[in-house]
C-alpha positions as YAML, in Angstrom:
chain: A
units: angstrom
residues:
- id: 1
  name: ASN
  ca: [-17.22, -60.05, 57.19]
- id: 2
  name: ILE
  ca: [-15.24, -58.30, 60.12]
- id: 3
  name: HIS
  ca: [-12.03, -60.13, 59.30]
- id: 4
  name: GLU
  ca: [-11.72, -58.72, 56.13]
- id: 5
  name: ILE
  ca: [-12.96, -55.08, 57.07]
- id: 6
  name: THR
  ca: [-10.14, -55.13, 59.52]
- id: 7
  name: HIS
  ca: [-7.53, -55.60, 56.51]
- id: 8
  name: LEU
  ca: [-8.84, -52.15, 55.39]
- id: 9
  name: THR
  ca: [-6.33, -49.24, 56.19]
- id: 10
  name: GLN
  ca: [-9.27, -47.09, 56.52]
- id: 11
  name: VAL
  ca: [-10.34, -49.08, 59.60]
- id: 12
  name: LYS
  ca: [-7.45, -50.57, 61.02]
- id: 13
  name: GLY
  ca: [-5.02, -52.43, 58.29]
- id: 14
  name: THR
  ca: [-4.51, -55.52, 59.94]
- id: 15
  name: GLN
  ca: [-2.37, -59.04, 58.91]
- id: 16
  name: ASP
  ca: [-3.01, -62.21, 59.16]
- id: 17
  name: TYR
  ca: [0.34, -63.79, 60.30]
- id: 18
  name: GLY
  ca: [-0.25, -67.49, 58.51]
- id: 19
  name: GLY
  ca: [-3.24, -68.79, 60.88]
- id: 20
  name: TYR
  ca: [-7.03, -68.67, 61.76]
- id: 21
  name: GLY
  ca: [-9.04, -69.54, 64.74]
- id: 22
  name: TYR
  ca: [-8.93, -69.39, 68.50]
- id: 23
  name: ASN
  ca: [-5.84, -71.82, 68.95]
- id: 24
  name: PHE
  ca: [-3.75, -69.67, 66.44]
- id: 25
  name: VAL
  ca: [-4.81, -66.39, 68.48]
- id: 26
  name: GLN
  ca: [-3.41, -68.10, 71.75]
- id: 27
  name: SER
  ca: [-0.09, -68.81, 70.00]
- id: 28
  name: LEU
  ca: [0.41, -64.90, 69.03]
- id: 29
  name: SER
  ca: [2.26, -62.36, 71.14]
- id: 30
  name: ALA
  ca: [0.00, -59.67, 72.71]
- id: 31
  name: ALA
  ca: [1.35, -57.24, 69.90]
- id: 32
  name: GLN
  ca: [0.83, -59.62, 66.91]
- id: 33
  name: ASN
  ca: [-2.98, -60.06, 68.37]
- id: 34
  name: LEU
  ca: [-3.69, -56.30, 68.23]
- id: 35
  name: ASN
  ca: [-2.68, -56.28, 64.52]
- id: 36
  name: HIS
  ca: [-4.51, -59.43, 63.63]
- id: 37
  name: ALA
  ca: [-7.64, -59.54, 61.67]
- id: 38
  name: ASP
  ca: [-8.79, -62.96, 63.11]
- id: 39
  name: THR
  ca: [-8.39, -61.55, 66.76]
- id: 40
  name: TYR
  ca: [-11.20, -58.83, 65.94]
- id: 41
  name: ALA
  ca: [-13.53, -61.48, 64.35]
- id: 42
  name: LEU
  ca: [-13.20, -63.62, 67.19]
- id: 43
  name: TYR
  ca: [-13.66, -60.77, 69.90]
- id: 44
  name: ALA
  ca: [-16.87, -59.66, 67.75]
- id: 45
  name: ASN
  ca: [-18.40, -63.17, 67.71]
- id: 46
  name: ALA
  ca: [-17.81, -63.96, 71.69]
- id: 47
  name: ILE
  ca: [-19.76, -60.28, 72.16]
- id: 48
  name: TYR
  ca: [-22.23, -61.26, 69.82]
- id: 49
  name: ALA
  ca: [-22.55, -64.69, 71.84]
- id: 50
  name: GLY
  ca: [-22.51, -63.24, 75.05]
- id: 51
  name: CYS
  ca: [-19.08, -64.11, 76.34]
...
């Protein structure tokens, strides 16, 4: 899935920061979100859903 793929250093090399989901992502700073695997997964899901 996208979350796991973004962990690959060849893609982005993201981190997890100890949490998942929309509410957790909102609690992160902008800098953390740019390096958080679930942020990318949530973004891709929103695009797929037409948001």
